[in-house]
PDB file of C-alpha atoms and ligand atoms in Angstrom:
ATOM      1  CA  UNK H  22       7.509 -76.821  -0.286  1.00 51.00           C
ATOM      2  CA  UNK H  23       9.650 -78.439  -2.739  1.00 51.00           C
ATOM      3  CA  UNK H  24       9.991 -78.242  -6.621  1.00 56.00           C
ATOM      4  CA  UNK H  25      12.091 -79.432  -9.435  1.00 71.00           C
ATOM      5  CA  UNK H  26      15.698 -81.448  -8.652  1.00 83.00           C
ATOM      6  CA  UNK H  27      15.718 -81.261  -5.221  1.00 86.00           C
ATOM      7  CA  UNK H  28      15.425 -77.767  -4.411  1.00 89.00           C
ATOM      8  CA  UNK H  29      13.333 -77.058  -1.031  1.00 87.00           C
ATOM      9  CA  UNK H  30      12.434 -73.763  -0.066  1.00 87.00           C
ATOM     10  CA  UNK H  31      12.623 -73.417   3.843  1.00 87.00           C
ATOM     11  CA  UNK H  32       9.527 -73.350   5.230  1.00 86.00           C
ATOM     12  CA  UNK H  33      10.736 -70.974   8.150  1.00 91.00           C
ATOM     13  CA  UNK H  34      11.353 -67.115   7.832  1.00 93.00           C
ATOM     14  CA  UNK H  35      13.294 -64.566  10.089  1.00 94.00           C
ATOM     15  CA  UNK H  36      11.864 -60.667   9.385  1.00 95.00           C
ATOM     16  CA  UNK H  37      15.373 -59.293  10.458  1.00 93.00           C
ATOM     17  CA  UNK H  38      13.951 -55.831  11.019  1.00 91.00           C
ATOM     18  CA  UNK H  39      12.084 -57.221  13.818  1.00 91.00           C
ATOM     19  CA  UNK H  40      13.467 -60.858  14.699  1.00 90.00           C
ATOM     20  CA  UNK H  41      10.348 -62.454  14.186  1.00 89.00           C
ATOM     21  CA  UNK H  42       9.375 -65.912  12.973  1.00 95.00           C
ATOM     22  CA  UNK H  43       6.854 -66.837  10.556  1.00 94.00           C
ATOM     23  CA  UNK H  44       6.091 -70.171   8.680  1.00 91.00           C
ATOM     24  CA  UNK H  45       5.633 -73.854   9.458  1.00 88.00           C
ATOM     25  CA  UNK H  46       6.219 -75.003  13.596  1.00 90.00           C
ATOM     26  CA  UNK H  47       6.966 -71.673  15.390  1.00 96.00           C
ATOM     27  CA  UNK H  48       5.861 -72.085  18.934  1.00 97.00           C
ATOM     28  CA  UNK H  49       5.242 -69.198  21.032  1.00 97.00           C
ATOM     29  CA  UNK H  50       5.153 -68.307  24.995  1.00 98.00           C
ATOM     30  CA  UNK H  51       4.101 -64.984  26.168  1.00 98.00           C
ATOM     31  CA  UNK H  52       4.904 -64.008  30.189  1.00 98.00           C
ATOM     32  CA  UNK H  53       2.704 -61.004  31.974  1.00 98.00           C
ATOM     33  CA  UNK H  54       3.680 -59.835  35.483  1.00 98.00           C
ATOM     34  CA  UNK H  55       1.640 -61.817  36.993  1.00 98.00           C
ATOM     35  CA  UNK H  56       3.549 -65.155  36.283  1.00 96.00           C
ATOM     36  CA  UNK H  57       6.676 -63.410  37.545  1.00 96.00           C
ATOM     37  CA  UNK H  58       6.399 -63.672  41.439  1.00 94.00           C
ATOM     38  CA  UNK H  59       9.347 -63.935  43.542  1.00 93.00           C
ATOM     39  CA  UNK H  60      11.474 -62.152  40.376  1.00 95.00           C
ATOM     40  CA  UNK H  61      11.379 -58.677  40.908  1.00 96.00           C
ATOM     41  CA  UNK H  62      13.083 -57.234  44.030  1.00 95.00           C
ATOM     42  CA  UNK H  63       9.739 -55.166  45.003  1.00 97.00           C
ATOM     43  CA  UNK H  64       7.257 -56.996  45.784  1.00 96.00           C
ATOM     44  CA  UNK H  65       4.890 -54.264  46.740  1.00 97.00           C
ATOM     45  CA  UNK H  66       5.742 -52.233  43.387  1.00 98.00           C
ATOM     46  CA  UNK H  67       5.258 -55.688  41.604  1.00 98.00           C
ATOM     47  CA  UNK H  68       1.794 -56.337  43.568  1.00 98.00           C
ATOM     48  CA  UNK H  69       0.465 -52.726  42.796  1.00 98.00           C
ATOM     49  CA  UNK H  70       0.726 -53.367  39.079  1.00 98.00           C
ATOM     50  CA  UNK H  71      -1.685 -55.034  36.317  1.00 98.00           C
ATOM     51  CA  UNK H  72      -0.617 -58.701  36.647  1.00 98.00           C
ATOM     52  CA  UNK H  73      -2.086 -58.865  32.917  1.00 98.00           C
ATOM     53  CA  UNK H  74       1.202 -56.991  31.569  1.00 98.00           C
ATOM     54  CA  UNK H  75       3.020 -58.543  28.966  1.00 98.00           C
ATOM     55  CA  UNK H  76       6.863 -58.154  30.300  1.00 98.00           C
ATOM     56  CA  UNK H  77       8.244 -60.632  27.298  1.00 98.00           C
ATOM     57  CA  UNK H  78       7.282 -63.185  24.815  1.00 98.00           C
ATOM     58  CA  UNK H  79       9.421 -65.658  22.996  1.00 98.00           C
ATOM     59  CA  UNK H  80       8.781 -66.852  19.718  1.00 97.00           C
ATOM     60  CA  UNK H  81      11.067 -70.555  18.983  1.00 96.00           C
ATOM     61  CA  UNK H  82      11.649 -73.198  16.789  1.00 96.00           C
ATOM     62  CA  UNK H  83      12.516 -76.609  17.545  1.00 97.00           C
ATOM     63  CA  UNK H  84      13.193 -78.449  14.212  1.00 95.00           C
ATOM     64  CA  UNK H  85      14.496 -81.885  16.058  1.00 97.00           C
ATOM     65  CA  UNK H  86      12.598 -83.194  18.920  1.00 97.00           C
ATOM     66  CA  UNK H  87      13.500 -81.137  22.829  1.00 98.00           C
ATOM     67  CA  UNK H  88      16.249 -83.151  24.084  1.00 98.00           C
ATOM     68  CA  UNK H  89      18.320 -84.625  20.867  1.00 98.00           C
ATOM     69  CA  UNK H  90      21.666 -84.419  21.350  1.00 97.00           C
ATOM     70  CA  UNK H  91      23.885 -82.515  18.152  1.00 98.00           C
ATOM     71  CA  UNK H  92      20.522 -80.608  17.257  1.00 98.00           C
ATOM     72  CA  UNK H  93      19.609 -76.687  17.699  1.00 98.00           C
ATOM     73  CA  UNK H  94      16.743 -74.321  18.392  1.00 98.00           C
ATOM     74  CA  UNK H  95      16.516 -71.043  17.895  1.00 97.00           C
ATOM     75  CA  UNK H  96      14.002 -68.480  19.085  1.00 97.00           C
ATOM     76  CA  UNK H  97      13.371 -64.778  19.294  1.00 98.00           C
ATOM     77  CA  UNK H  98      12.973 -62.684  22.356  1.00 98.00           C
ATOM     78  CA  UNK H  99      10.983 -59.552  22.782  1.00 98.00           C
ATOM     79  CA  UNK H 100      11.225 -57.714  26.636  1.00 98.00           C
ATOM     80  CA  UNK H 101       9.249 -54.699  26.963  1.00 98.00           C
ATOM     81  CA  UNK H 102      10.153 -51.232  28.106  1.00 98.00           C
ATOM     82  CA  UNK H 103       9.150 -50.836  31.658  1.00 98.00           C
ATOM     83  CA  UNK H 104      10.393 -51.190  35.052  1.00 98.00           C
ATOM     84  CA  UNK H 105       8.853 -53.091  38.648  1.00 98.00           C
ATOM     85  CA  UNK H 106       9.838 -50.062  41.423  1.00 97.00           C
ATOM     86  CA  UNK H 107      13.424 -49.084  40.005  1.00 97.00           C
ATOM     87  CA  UNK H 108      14.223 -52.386  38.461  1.00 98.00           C
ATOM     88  CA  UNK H 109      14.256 -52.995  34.651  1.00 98.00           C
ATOM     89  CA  UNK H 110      11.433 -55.593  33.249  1.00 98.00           C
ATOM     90  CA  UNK H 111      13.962 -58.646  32.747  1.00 98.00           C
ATOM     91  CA  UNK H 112      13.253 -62.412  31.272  1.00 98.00           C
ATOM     92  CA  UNK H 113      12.789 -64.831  34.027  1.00 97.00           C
ATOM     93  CA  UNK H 114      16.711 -65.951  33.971  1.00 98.00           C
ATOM     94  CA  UNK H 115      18.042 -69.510  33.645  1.00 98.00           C
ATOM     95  CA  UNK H 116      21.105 -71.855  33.683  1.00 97.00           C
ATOM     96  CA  UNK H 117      21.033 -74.430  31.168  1.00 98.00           C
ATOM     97  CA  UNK H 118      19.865 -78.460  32.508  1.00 97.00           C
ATOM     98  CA  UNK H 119      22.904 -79.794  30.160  1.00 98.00           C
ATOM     99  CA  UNK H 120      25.331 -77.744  32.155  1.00 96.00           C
ATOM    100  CA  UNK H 121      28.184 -77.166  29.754  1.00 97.00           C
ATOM    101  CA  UNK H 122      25.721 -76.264  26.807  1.00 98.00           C
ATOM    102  CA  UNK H 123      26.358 -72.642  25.842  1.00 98.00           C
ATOM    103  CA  UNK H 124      24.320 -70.313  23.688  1.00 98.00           C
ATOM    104  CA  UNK H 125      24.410 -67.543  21.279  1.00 98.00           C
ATOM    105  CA  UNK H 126      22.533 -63.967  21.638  1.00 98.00           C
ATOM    106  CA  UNK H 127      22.253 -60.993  18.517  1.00 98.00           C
ATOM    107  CA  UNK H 128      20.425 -57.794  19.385  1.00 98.00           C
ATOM    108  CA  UNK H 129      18.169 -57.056  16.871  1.00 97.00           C
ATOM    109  CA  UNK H 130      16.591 -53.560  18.189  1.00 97.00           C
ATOM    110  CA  UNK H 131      15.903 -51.826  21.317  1.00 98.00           C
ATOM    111  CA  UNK H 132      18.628 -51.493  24.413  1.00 98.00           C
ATOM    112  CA  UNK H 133      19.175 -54.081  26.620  1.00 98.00           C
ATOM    113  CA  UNK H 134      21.699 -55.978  28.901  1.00 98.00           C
ATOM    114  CA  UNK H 135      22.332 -59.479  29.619  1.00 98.00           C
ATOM    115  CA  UNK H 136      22.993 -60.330  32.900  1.00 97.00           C
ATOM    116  CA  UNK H 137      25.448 -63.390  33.484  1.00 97.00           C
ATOM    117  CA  UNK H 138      26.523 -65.466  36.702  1.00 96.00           C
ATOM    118  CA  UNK H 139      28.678 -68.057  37.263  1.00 96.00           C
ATOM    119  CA  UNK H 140      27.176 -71.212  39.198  1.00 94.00           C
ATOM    120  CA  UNK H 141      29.754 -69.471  42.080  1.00 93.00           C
ATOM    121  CA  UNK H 142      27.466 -66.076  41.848  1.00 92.00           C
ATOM    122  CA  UNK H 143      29.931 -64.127  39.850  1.00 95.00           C
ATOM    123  CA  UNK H 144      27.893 -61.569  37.873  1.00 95.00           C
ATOM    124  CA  UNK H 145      28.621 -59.303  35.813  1.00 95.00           C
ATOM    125  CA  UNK H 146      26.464 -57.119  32.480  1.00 96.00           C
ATOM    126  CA  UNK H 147      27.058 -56.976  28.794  1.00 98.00           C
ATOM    127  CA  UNK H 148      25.330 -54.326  26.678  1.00 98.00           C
ATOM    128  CA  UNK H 149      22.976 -55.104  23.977  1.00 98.00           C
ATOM    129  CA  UNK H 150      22.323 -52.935  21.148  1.00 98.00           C
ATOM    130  CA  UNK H 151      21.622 -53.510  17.455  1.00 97.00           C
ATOM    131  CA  UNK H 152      23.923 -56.022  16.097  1.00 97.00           C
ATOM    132  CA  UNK H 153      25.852 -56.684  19.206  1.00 98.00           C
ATOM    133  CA  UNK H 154      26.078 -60.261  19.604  1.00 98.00           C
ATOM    134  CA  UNK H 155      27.058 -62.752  22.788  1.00 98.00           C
ATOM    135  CA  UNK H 156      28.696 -65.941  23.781  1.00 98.00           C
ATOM    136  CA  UNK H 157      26.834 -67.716  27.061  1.00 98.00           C
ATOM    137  CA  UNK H 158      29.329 -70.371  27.928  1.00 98.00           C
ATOM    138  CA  UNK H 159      28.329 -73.321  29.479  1.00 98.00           C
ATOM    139  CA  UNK H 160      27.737 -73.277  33.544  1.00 97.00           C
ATOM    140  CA  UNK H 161      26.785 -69.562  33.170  1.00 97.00           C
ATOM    141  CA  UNK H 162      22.996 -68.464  34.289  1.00 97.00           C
ATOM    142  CA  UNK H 163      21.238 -65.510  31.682  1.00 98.00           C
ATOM    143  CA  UNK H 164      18.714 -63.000  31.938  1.00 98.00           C
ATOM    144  CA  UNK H 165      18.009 -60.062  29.965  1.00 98.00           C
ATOM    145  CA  UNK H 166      16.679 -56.941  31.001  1.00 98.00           C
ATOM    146  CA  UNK H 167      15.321 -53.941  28.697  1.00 98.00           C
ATOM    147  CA  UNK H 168      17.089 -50.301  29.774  1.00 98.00           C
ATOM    148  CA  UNK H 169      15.773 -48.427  26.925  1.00 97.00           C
ATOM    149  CA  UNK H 170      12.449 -47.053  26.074  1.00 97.00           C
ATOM    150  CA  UNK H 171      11.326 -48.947  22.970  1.00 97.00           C
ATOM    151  CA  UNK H 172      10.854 -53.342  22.952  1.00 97.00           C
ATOM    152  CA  UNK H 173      14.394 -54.663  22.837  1.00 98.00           C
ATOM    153  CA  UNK H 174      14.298 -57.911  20.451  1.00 98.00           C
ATOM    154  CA  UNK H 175      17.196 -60.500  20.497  1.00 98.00           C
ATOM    155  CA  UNK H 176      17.448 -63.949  18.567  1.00 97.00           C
ATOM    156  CA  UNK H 177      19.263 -66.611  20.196  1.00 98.00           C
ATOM    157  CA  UNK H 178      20.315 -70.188  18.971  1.00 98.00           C
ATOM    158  CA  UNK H 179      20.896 -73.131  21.475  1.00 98.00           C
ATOM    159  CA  UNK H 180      21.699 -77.024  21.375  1.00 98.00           C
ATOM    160  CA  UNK H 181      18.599 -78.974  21.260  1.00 98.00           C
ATOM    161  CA  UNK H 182      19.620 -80.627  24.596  1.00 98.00           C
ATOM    162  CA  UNK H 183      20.356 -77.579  26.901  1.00 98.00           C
ATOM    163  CA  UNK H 184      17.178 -77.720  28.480  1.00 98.00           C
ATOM    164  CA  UNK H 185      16.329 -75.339  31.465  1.00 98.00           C
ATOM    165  CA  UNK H 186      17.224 -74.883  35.197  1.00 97.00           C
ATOM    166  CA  UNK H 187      14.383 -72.132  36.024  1.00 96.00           C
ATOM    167  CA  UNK H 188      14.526 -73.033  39.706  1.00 94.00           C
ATOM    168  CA  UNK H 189      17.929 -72.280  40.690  1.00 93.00           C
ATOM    169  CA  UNK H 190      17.321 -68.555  39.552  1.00 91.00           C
ATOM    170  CA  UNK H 191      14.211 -68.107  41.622  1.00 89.00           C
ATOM    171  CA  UNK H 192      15.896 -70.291  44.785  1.00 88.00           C
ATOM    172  CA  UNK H 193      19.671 -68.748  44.728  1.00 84.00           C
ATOM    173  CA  UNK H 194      18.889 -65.462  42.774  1.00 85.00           C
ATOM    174  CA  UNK H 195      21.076 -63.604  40.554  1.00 92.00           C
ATOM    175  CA  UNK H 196      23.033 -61.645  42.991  1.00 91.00           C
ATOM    176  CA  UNK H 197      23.167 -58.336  41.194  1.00 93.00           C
ATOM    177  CA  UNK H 198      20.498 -56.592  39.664  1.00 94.00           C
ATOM    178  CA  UNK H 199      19.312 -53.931  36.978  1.00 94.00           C
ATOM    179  CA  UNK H 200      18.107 -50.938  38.360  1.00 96.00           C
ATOM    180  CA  UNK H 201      17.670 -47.016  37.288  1.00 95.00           C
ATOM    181  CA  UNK H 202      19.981 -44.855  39.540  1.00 95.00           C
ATOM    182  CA  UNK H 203      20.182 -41.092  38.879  1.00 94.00           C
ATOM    183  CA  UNK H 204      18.421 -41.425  35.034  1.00 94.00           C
ATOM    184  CA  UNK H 205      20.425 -44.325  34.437  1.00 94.00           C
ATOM    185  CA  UNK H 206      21.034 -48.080  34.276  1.00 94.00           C
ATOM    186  CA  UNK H 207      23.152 -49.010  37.215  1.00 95.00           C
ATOM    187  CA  UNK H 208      24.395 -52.899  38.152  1.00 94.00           C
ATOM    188  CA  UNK H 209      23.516 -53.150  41.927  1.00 94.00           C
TER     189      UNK H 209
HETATM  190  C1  S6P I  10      16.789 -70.272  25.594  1.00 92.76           C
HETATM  191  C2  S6P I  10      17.163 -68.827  25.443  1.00 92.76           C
HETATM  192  C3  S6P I  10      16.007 -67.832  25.248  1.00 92.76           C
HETATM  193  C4  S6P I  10      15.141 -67.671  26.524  1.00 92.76           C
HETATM  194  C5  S6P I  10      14.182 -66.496  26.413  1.00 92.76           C
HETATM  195  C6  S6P I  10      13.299 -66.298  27.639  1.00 92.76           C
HETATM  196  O1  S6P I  10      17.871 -71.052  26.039  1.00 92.76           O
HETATM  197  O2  S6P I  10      17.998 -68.415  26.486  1.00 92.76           O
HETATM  198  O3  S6P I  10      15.210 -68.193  24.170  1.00 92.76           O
HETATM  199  O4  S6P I  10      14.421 -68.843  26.789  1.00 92.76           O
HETATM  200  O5  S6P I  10      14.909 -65.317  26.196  1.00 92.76           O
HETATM  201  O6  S6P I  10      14.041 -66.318  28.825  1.00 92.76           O
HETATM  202  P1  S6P I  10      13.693 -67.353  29.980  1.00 92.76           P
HETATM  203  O7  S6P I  10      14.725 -67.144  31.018  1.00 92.76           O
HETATM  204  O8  S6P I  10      12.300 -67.085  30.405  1.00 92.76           O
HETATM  205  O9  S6P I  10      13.787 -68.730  29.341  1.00 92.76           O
HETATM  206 ZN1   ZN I  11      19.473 -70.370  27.636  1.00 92.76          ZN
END
């Protein structure tokens, strides 16, 4: 929308007490359980459970074409609370295509942590809370995984031409994972 001298009114809208995107060319992806094979370490817990639960959607905007180099998207995350056997429900995990693209994370509710490994399978955790925000260098696989008992929301912001190496999580793994232990999130 536009009106006098030049003056545009953006036709895209962040609710920051939730992270989530209205207006013109939001695109949206929702994954349940089902979709998630392979992900979760147990694979009878993950079997005995309604493949029609929603473990995370992602809301995003892509306002230059996927694959244009100098642009950026951004997007907004939502993981549910819940947990396959002992392990947190977690986002599916990627390294980035473009290898040295990085990325930037802010926690806008809920309790989370993001997972990060090297390409070498150096991993270690960062805590997410409400306005805690992260730097995902280049060459560095992410996941997130919700500890708390509410949805944990995060908004992210990434160049245009990262694009996304899915595969290499499912085939190589991220060697630690998010688990409860003793009433509490433990790194195993
Ligand atoms: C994109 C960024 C996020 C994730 C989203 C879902 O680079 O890291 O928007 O796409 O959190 O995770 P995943 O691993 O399923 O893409
Ligand atoms: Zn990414």
């Amino acid at each position: 929308m536009s009106n006098y001298c030049d003056i545009k009114h953006s036709p895209t809208f962040v609710d920051w007490s939730t992270g989530f995107l209205t207006g013109e060319g939001i695109e949206e992806s929702v994954k349940k359980l089902g979709e998630l094979q392979g992900l979760f370490q147990d694979d009878s817990a993950w079997r005995s459970m309604d493949p029609g639960t929603v473990v995370y959607r992602v809301q995003f905007w892509r306002p230059v074409k996927d694959g244009t180099a100098g642009g950026l998207f951004w997007g907004a995350t939502e993981v549910r609370p819940g947990r396959v056997g002992d392990e947190f429900f977690m986002t599916h995990g990627h390294f980035h295509l473009n290898p040295d693209r990085a990325e930037l994370y802010a926690t806008i509710r809920g309790s989370g942590m993001l997972l990060l490994m090297t390409e070498d399978g150096e991993t270690w955790a960062e805590t997410m809370w409400p306005g805690s925000v992260h730097y995902i260098p280049g060459r560095t696989g992410h996941r997130v995984a919700n500890v708390g008992a509410e949805p944990l929301v995060f908004v992210a912001s990434w160049p245009s031409d990262a694009g996304h190496d899915y595969e290499r999580v499912l085939t190589s793994g991220f060697p630690k994972r998010l688990v409860l232990r003793n009433g509490a999130p433990c790194l195993v």
